[in-house]
Coordinates of C-alpha atoms in Angstrom, one line a residue:
X775 CA 28.5 -99.3 -1.8
X776 CA 26.1 -98.2 0.9
X777 CA 22.8 -100.1 1.0
X778 CA 19.6 -98.0 1.3
X779 CA 16.8 -99.1 3.6
X780 CA 13.6 -98.3 1.9
X781 CA 11.5 -98.7 5.0
X782 CA 10.4 -95.4 6.5
X783 CA 11.5 -96.0 10.1
X784 CA 11.5 -92.3 11.1
X785 CA 15.2 -92.0 11.6
X786 CA 14.9 -88.2 11.0
X787 CA 11.5 -87.9 12.7
X788 CA 11.8 -88.6 16.4
X789 CA 8.5 -86.8 17.0
X790 CA 6.5 -89.7 15.5
X791 CA 9.0 -92.6 15.3
X792 CA 7.6 -95.6 17.2
X793 CA 4.3 -94.0 17.8
X794 CA 0.9 -95.7 17.3
X795 CA 0.3 -93.1 14.5
X796 CA 3.4 -94.2 12.7
X797 CA 2.1 -97.8 12.5
X798 CA -1.4 -96.6 11.5
X799 CA 0.0 -94.6 8.6
X800 CA 2.8 -96.8 7.4
X801 CA 2.9 -98.4 3.9
X802 CA 1.6 -101.7 5.2
X803 CA -1.3 -99.9 7.0
X804 CA -2.1 -97.9 3.8
X805 CA -2.0 -101.1 1.7
X806 CA -4.4 -102.8 4.1
X807 CA -6.7 -99.8 3.9
X808 CA -6.7 -100.1 0.1
X809 CA -7.5 -103.8 0.3
X810 CA -10.2 -103.2 2.9
X811 CA -11.7 -100.7 0.5
X812 CA -11.7 -103.2 -2.4
X813 CA -13.1 -106.0 -0.3
X814 CA -15.9 -103.7 1.1
X815 CA -16.9 -102.8 -2.5
X816 CA -17.4 -106.4 -3.4
X817 CA -19.3 -107.1 -0.2
X818 CA -21.5 -104.0 -0.8
X819 CA -22.4 -105.2 -4.3
X820 CA -23.1 -108.7 -2.9
X821 CA -25.4 -107.2 -0.3
X822 CA -27.4 -105.5 -3.2
X823 CA -27.4 -108.7 -5.2
X824 CA -24.9 -107.3 -7.8
X825 CA -22.4 -110.0 -7.0
X826 CA -22.5 -113.5 -5.5
X827 CA -22.1 -113.6 -1.7
X828 CA -19.2 -116.0 -2.3
X829 CA -17.4 -113.3 -4.2
X830 CA -17.5 -110.9 -1.2
X831 CA -16.1 -113.7 1.0
X832 CA -13.4 -114.6 -1.5
X833 CA -12.2 -111.0 -1.9
X834 CA -12.2 -110.4 1.8
X835 CA -10.2 -113.5 2.5
X836 CA -7.6 -112.5 -0.1
X837 CA -7.4 -108.9 1.1
X838 CA -4.6 -109.4 3.5
X839 CA -1.6 -107.0 3.2
X840 CA 0.7 -109.7 4.3
X841 CA 0.2 -111.5 1.1
X842 CA 1.2 -108.6 -1.1
X843 CA 4.6 -107.1 -2.0
X844 CA 4.4 -103.5 -1.0
X845 CA 7.7 -102.6 -2.5
X846 CA 6.7 -104.1 -5.8
X847 CA 3.4 -102.2 -5.7
X848 CA 5.2 -99.0 -5.0
X849 CA 7.6 -99.4 -7.9
X850 CA 4.8 -100.4 -10.3
X851 CA 2.6 -97.5 -9.2
X852 CA 4.7 -95.2 -11.2
X853 CA 3.4 -96.5 -14.5
X854 CA -0.2 -95.5 -13.8
X855 CA 0.4 -92.7 -11.2
X856 CA -1.1 -94.5 -8.2
X857 CA -0.8 -97.9 -6.4
X858 CA -4.4 -99.0 -7.0
X859 CA -3.8 -100.0 -10.6
X860 CA -1.1 -102.7 -9.9
X861 CA -3.0 -103.7 -6.7
X862 CA -6.1 -104.5 -8.6
X863 CA -4.2 -106.9 -10.8
X864 CA -2.5 -108.6 -7.9
X865 CA -5.7 -108.9 -5.9
X866 CA -7.7 -110.2 -8.9
X867 CA -5.0 -112.9 -9.3
X868 CA -5.1 -113.8 -5.6
X869 CA -8.9 -114.1 -5.6
X870 CA -8.8 -116.6 -8.4
X871 CA -10.5 -117.1 -11.8
X872 CA -14.1 -117.7 -10.5
X873 CA -14.5 -114.5 -8.4
X874 CA -11.6 -112.4 -9.6
X875 CA -13.9 -110.5 -12.1
X876 CA -15.8 -109.0 -9.1
X877 CA -12.7 -107.2 -7.8
X878 CA -12.9 -103.5 -8.3
X879 CA -16.0 -103.9 -10.6
X880 CA -17.3 -100.5 -11.6
X881 CA -14.9 -98.5 -9.5
X882 CA -12.1 -96.1 -10.5
X883 CA -8.7 -95.9 -8.8
X884 CA -9.6 -92.7 -7.1
X885 CA -12.6 -94.3 -5.5
X886 CA -10.3 -96.8 -3.7
X887 CA -7.5 -94.4 -3.0
X888 CA -9.8 -91.8 -1.5
X889 CA -11.7 -94.4 0.5
X890 CA -8.5 -95.9 1.8
X891 CA -7.3 -92.4 2.8
X892 CA -10.4 -91.9 4.9
X893 CA -9.9 -95.3 6.5
X894 CA -6.3 -94.5 7.5
X895 CA -7.3 -91.0 8.7
X896 CA -10.2 -92.4 10.8
X897 CA -8.0 -95.1 12.4
X898 CA -5.3 -92.5 13.2
X899 CA -7.7 -89.9 14.5
X900 CA -9.0 -92.5 17.0
X901 CA -5.4 -92.9 18.3
X902 CA -5.0 -89.1 18.5
X903 CA -8.3 -88.7 20.4
X904 CA -7.2 -91.2 23.0
X905 CA -4.1 -89.2 23.7
X906 CA -5.9 -85.9 23.7
X907 CA -8.3 -87.4 26.3
X908 CA -5.3 -88.4 28.5
X909 CA -3.7 -85.0 28.1
X910 CA -6.8 -83.0 29.1
X911 CA -7.2 -85.2 32.2
X912 CA -3.6 -84.5 33.2
X913 CA -4.1 -80.8 32.6
X914 CA -7.4 -80.8 34.6
X915 CA -5.5 -82.3 37.6
X916 CA -2.7 -79.6 37.3
X917 CA -5.3 -76.8 37.0
X918 CA -7.2 -78.0 40.1
X919 CA -4.0 -78.6 42.1
X920 CA -2.5 -75.3 41.3
X921 CA -5.7 -73.2 41.3
X922 CA -4.2 -70.7 43.8
X923 CA -0.5 -71.1 42.8
X924 CA 0.5 -67.6 42.0
X925 CA 3.1 -66.9 39.4
X926 CA 4.2 -63.9 37.2
X927 CA 1.9 -63.3 34.3
X928 CA 4.1 -62.4 31.3
X929 CA 3.1 -60.2 28.3
X930 CA 5.4 -59.4 25.5
X931 CA 8.1 -61.3 27.4
X932 CA 7.9 -59.1 30.5
X933 CA 6.3 -59.5 33.9
X934 CA 2.8 -58.0 33.7
X935 CA 0.5 -58.8 36.7
X936 CA 0.3 -62.0 38.8
X937 CA -1.7 -64.9 37.5
X938 CA -1.9 -68.5 38.7
X939 CA -0.5 -71.7 37.2
X940 CA -3.9 -73.2 37.6
X941 CA -5.4 -70.7 35.1
X942 CA -2.5 -71.3 32.7
X943 CA -3.0 -75.1 32.8
X944 CA -6.8 -74.6 32.4
X945 CA -6.1 -72.5 29.3
X946 CA -3.9 -75.3 27.9
X947 CA -6.7 -77.7 28.6
X948 CA -9.3 -75.5 26.9
X949 CA -7.2 -75.7 23.7
X950 CA -6.8 -79.4 23.9
X951 CA -10.6 -79.7 24.3
X952 CA -11.1 -77.5 21.3
X953 CA -8.8 -79.7 19.3
X954 CA -10.6 -82.9 20.6
X955 CA -13.9 -81.5 19.5
X956 CA -12.7 -80.6 16.0
X957 CA -10.9 -84.0 15.6
X958 CA -14.0 -85.9 16.8
X959 CA -16.3 -84.0 14.4
X960 CA -14.0 -84.6 11.4
X961 CA -13.5 -88.3 12.2
X962 CA -17.3 -88.8 12.4
X963 CA -17.8 -87.0 9.1
X964 CA -15.2 -88.9 7.0
X965 CA -17.0 -90.3 3.9
X966 CA -16.4 -93.3 1.6
X967 CA -15.8 -92.4 -2.0
X968 CA -17.6 -94.1 -4.9
X969 CA -18.5 -92.6 -8.2
X970 CA -16.9 -94.5 -11.0
X971 CA -14.9 -93.0 -13.8
X972 CA -16.5 -89.5 -13.8
X973 CA -18.6 -89.5 -10.7
X974 CA -21.9 -90.7 -12.4
X975 CA -22.0 -94.3 -11.1
X976 CA -22.7 -95.3 -14.7
X977 CA -20.6 -98.5 -14.7
X978 CA -22.6 -99.9 -11.8
X979 CA -25.8 -99.4 -13.8
X980 CA -24.2 -101.2 -16.7
X981 CA -23.3 -104.1 -14.3
X982 CA -27.0 -104.4 -13.4
X983 CA -27.7 -102.1 -10.5
X984 CA -31.4 -100.9 -10.7
X985 CA -30.5 -98.0 -8.4
X986 CA -26.8 -97.3 -8.4
X987 CA -27.3 -94.4 -6.0
X988 CA -28.0 -97.0 -3.2
X989 CA -24.5 -98.5 -3.6
X990 CA -22.4 -95.7 -2.0
X991 CA -24.4 -96.0 1.2
X992 CA -24.0 -99.8 1.3
X993 CA -20.3 -99.4 0.6
X994 CA -19.9 -96.8 3.5
X995 CA -21.7 -99.2 5.9
X996 CA -19.3 -102.0 5.1
X997 CA -16.4 -99.6 6.0
X998 CA -17.8 -97.7 9.0
X999 CA -17.6 -94.4 7.1
X1000 CA -20.2 -91.8 6.4
X1001 CA -22.3 -92.3 3.2
X1002 CA -21.3 -89.5 0.8
X1003 CA -23.9 -87.1 -0.5
X1004 CA -22.1 -86.9 -3.8
X1005 CA -18.9 -88.4 -5.3
X1006 CA -16.2 -86.0 -4.1
X1007 CA -13.4 -86.7 -6.6
X1008 CA -13.1 -83.0 -7.3
X1009 CA -14.9 -81.8 -4.2
X1010 CA -12.1 -82.1 -1.6
X1011 CA -14.0 -80.9 1.6
X1012 CA -13.1 -84.1 3.5
X1013 CA -9.4 -83.6 3.0
X1014 CA -9.6 -79.9 3.8
X1015 CA -11.4 -80.7 7.0
X1016 CA -8.7 -83.1 7.9
X1017 CA -6.1 -80.5 7.2
X1018 CA -7.8 -77.9 9.4
X1019 CA -8.4 -80.1 12.5
X1020 CA -4.9 -81.6 12.3
X1021 CA -3.2 -78.2 11.9
X1022 CA -5.3 -76.8 14.8
X1023 CA -4.4 -79.7 17.0
X1024 CA -0.7 -79.2 16.3
X1025 CA -1.0 -75.5 17.2
X1026 CA -3.0 -76.2 20.3
X1027 CA -0.5 -78.6 21.7
X1028 CA 2.3 -76.3 20.5
X1029 CA 1.0 -73.5 22.7
X1030 CA 1.4 -75.6 25.8
X1031 CA 4.8 -76.8 24.6
X1032 CA 6.0 -73.3 23.9
X1033 CA 5.0 -72.1 27.4
X1034 CA 6.8 -75.1 29.0
X1035 CA 9.9 -74.3 26.9
X1036 CA 9.9 -70.8 28.2
X1037 CA 9.2 -71.6 31.8
X1038 CA 11.8 -74.4 31.9
X1039 CA 14.7 -72.2 30.9
X1040 CA 17.5 -72.4 33.4
X1041 CA 17.1 -68.8 34.5
X1042 CA 13.3 -69.2 35.0
X1043 CA 12.9 -72.9 36.0
X1044 CA 9.3 -72.6 37.1
X1045 CA 8.5 -76.0 35.5
X1046 CA 10.4 -79.0 34.3
X1047 CA 9.6 -82.0 32.2
X1048 CA 9.3 -85.1 34.3
X1049 CA 12.1 -86.9 32.4
X1050 CA 14.1 -84.6 30.2
X1051 CA 16.5 -85.7 27.5
X1052 CA 20.2 -85.7 27.8
X1053 CA 22.9 -83.9 25.8
X1054 CA 25.6 -85.6 23.7
X1055 CA 28.2 -83.1 25.0
X1056 CA 27.0 -81.6 28.3
X1057 CA 26.2 -84.2 31.1
X1058 CA 24.5 -81.6 33.3
X1059 CA 21.6 -80.9 30.8
X1060 CA 18.1 -82.3 31.0
X1061 CA 16.5 -80.9 27.9
X1062 CA 12.7 -80.4 27.5
X1063 CA 12.6 -82.9 24.6
X1064 CA 8.9 -83.6 24.7
X1065 CA 8.1 -79.9 24.4
X1066 CA 10.7 -79.5 21.7
X1067 CA 9.2 -82.2 19.5
X1068 CA 5.7 -80.9 19.9
X1069 CA 6.9 -77.4 19.0
X1070 CA 8.6 -78.8 15.9
X1071 CA 5.3 -80.4 14.8
X1072 CA 3.4 -77.1 15.4
X1073 CA 5.8 -75.3 13.1
X1074 CA 5.5 -77.8 10.3
X1075 CA 1.8 -78.5 10.3
X1076 CA 0.5 -75.2 8.8
X1077 CA 2.6 -75.6 5.7
X1078 CA 1.5 -79.2 5.2
X1079 CA -2.1 -78.1 5.7
X1080 CA -1.6 -75.4 3.1
X1081 CA -0.8 -78.0 0.4
X1082 CA -4.0 -79.8 1.2
X1083 CA -6.0 -76.6 1.0
X1084 CA -4.4 -75.9 -2.3
X1085 CA -5.9 -79.1 -3.6
X1086 CA -9.4 -77.7 -3.2
X1087 CA -8.9 -76.1 -6.6
X1088 CA -9.4 -79.4 -8.4
X1089 CA -10.4 -79.1 -12.1
X1090 CA -12.8 -81.3 -14.1
X1091 CA -14.7 -84.3 -12.7
X1092 CA -11.4 -85.9 -11.7
X1093 CA -8.3 -83.8 -11.5
X1094 CA -4.8 -84.4 -12.6
X1095 CA -2.3 -83.8 -9.8
X1096 CA -4.6 -82.3 -7.1
X1097 CA -5.5 -85.5 -5.3
X1098 CA -2.1 -87.0 -6.0
X1099 CA -0.5 -84.0 -4.2
X1100 CA -2.5 -84.8 -1.0
X1101 CA -1.1 -88.3 -0.1
X1102 CA 2.3 -87.4 1.3
X1103 CA 1.4 -84.2 3.2
X1104 CA -1.7 -85.8 4.7
X1105 CA 0.3 -88.7 5.9
X1106 CA 3.0 -86.4 7.3
X1107 CA 0.3 -84.4 9.1
X1108 CA -1.3 -87.5 10.6
X1109 CA 2.1 -88.7 11.8
X1110 CA 3.2 -85.3 13.2
X1111 CA 0.0 -84.8 15.1
X1112 CA -0.1 -88.4 16.3
X1113 CA 3.4 -88.1 17.6
X1114 CA 2.7 -84.7 19.2
X1115 CA -0.3 -86.1 20.9
X1116 CA 1.7 -89.0 22.2
X1117 CA 4.4 -86.6 23.5
X1118 CA 1.7 -84.3 25.1
X1119 CA 0.6 -87.2 27.3
X1120 CA 4.1 -87.7 28.6
X1121 CA 4.7 -84.0 29.0
X1122 CA 1.5 -83.2 31.0
X1123 CA 1.4 -86.4 33.0
X1124 CA 5.0 -85.9 34.2
X1125 CA 5.3 -82.1 34.4
X1126 CA 6.9 -80.8 37.6
X1127 CA 5.6 -77.5 38.8
X1128 CA 7.9 -75.5 41.1
X1129 CA 5.5 -73.3 43.0
X1130 CA 8.3 -72.0 45.3
X1131 CA 10.3 -70.6 42.3
X1132 CA 7.1 -69.0 41.0
X1133 CA 6.6 -67.3 44.3
X1134 CA 10.2 -66.0 44.4
X1135 CA 9.8 -64.6 40.9
X1136 CA 6.8 -62.5 42.0
X1137 CA 9.3 -60.4 44.0
X1138 CA 11.8 -59.9 41.2
X1139 CA 10.5 -56.4 40.4
X1140 CA 10.2 -55.3 44.0
X1141 CA 6.5 -54.9 43.9
X1142 CA 6.2 -53.4 40.5
X1143 CA 4.2 -56.5 39.4
X1144 CA 1.2 -55.0 41.3
X1145 CA 1.7 -51.5 40.0
X1146 CA -1.7 -51.8 38.2
X1147 CA -3.4 -52.2 41.6
X1148 CA -1.6 -49.3 43.2
X1149 CA -2.3 -47.1 40.2
X1150 CA -6.0 -47.8 40.6
X1151 CA -5.8 -46.8 44.2
X1152 CA -3.7 -43.7 43.6
X1153 CA -5.7 -42.3 40.7
X1154 CA -8.5 -40.9 42.9
X1155 CA -5.9 -39.2 45.1
X1156 CA -3.4 -37.9 42.5
X1157 CA -5.3 -38.2 39.3
X1158 CA -4.7 -40.9 36.7
X1159 CA -1.9 -39.1 34.8
X1160 CA 0.1 -38.2 37.8
X1161 CA -0.3 -41.6 39.4
X1162 CA 1.0 -43.2 36.2
X1163 CA 3.9 -40.8 36.1
X1164 CA 4.9 -41.5 39.7
X1165 CA 4.8 -45.3 39.3
X1166 CA 6.6 -45.1 35.9
X1167 CA 9.4 -43.1 37.5
X1168 CA 9.8 -45.5 40.4
X1169 CA 10.0 -48.4 37.9
X1170 CA 12.6 -46.5 35.8
X1171 CA 14.7 -45.7 38.8
X1172 CA 14.5 -49.3 40.1
X1173 CA 13.0 -48.1 43.4
X1174 CA 10.6 -50.4 45.3
X1175 CA 6.9 -49.7 44.8
X1176 CA 6.5 -49.5 48.6
X1177 CA 7.8 -45.9 48.4
X1178 CA 4.4 -44.9 47.0
X1179 CA 2.5 -46.9 49.5
X1180 CA 2.3 -44.0 52.0
X1181 CA -0.1 -42.3 49.5
X1182 CA -2.5 -45.2 49.6
X1183 CA -3.0 -48.0 52.0
X1184 CA -2.8 -50.9 49.5
X1185 CA -2.0 -54.6 50.0
X1186 CA 1.1 -55.1 47.8
X1187 CA 1.3 -58.9 48.3
X1188 CA 1.3 -60.2 44.7
X1189 CA -0.3 -63.5 45.7
X1190 CA -3.3 -61.4 46.7
X1191 CA -3.7 -59.8 43.3
X1192 CA -4.6 -62.7 41.0
X1193 CA -8.1 -61.3 40.2
X1194 CA -10.6 -63.9 39.2
X1195 CA -8.0 -66.5 38.3
X1196 CA -9.5 -69.0 40.7
X1197 CA -13.1 -68.5 39.5
X1198 CA -12.0 -68.6 35.9
X1199 CA -10.1 -71.9 36.5
X1200 CA -13.2 -73.4 38.1
X1201 CA -15.4 -72.3 35.2
X1202 CA -12.9 -73.8 32.7
X1203 CA -12.9 -77.1 34.6
X1204 CA -16.6 -77.5 34.3
X1205 CA -16.2 -78.2 30.6
X1206 CA -16.2 -81.8 29.6

């Protein structure tokens, strides 16, 4: 009989396996976040004289994930539908008879689960931000170095007019910066959750709080999260915001990866990953694996985000199923984007740019890549319609564009027709 390893090691997920995000979102990390949330609640109540200071110390000392059986908690979570219920019992026992009654006092399971989710998200977003910073710096170097490196611009898969690799890299960087700004804003807005059974804080008043509304802010301070304006058990804006910034980041990194996949094709070979992956059957291959894994994440992220957006329609004061449906797709999103951000660092820091191949490809159409320029020069001489007809005929017949040059003295060197690519690159690099 084959044994089954219950640990999620990422065997089928090379995009995030072994990444910092994988550790930050694993079962042990999530368990620790649940324990941190419980300990912070007791400390917050102690800070407001709703519990002895010794209780806060005792719960905090007991709240070590290494002292709890995560497999047992997972199995027992089925009975109540979430892992907080069995955890509260185990933590109360670990704290001991004197201070055990202060564990989880006044809270509901969703308070702890939502707060732990925000902690895991915040910790993982910090890792993602670090990788996005490294990626944008690598892209800034590429953009500056290749500010004037001319290459074919491609639209709808075909050569259009010349552009520069510097401008392309600057565009990738702009998307990474957009992602960074969105991730940073969401990370800074993640709130603690505290409302009690139906979001009224009633239990805390029953336990002696003169002003229960002060407790959520004290709780948030203990955790380094934002104080919530309201209990958000059924107001899932924080999760939707996470979905949006993560899906955007996956897509932003996916754009660069998609371009690299195209440009690194054997018949194009204008760029190459610094250290490609091998093939199990073809020794000659060096596959663009980093780009492939980033592209994979970009394809999966929107569907995961859709599930999280679907949970916005949460009924009542605390919904059945809506918040439960968030846990797995949110973890998958954090892992996917964390892995993609890690791969983006390796991709951009090691990317090899073959400027000589780019230059060769500018001549593949025998000058037709600058037909736009010649058309603009011929239009005053022949009229716009006739100029277009002439150049279209030359292109269809595969004849060099130089045959029309006698009608207008035009510089047909494609490296001299990159427009404002240099100035646009410079402008993009001013952004910090």
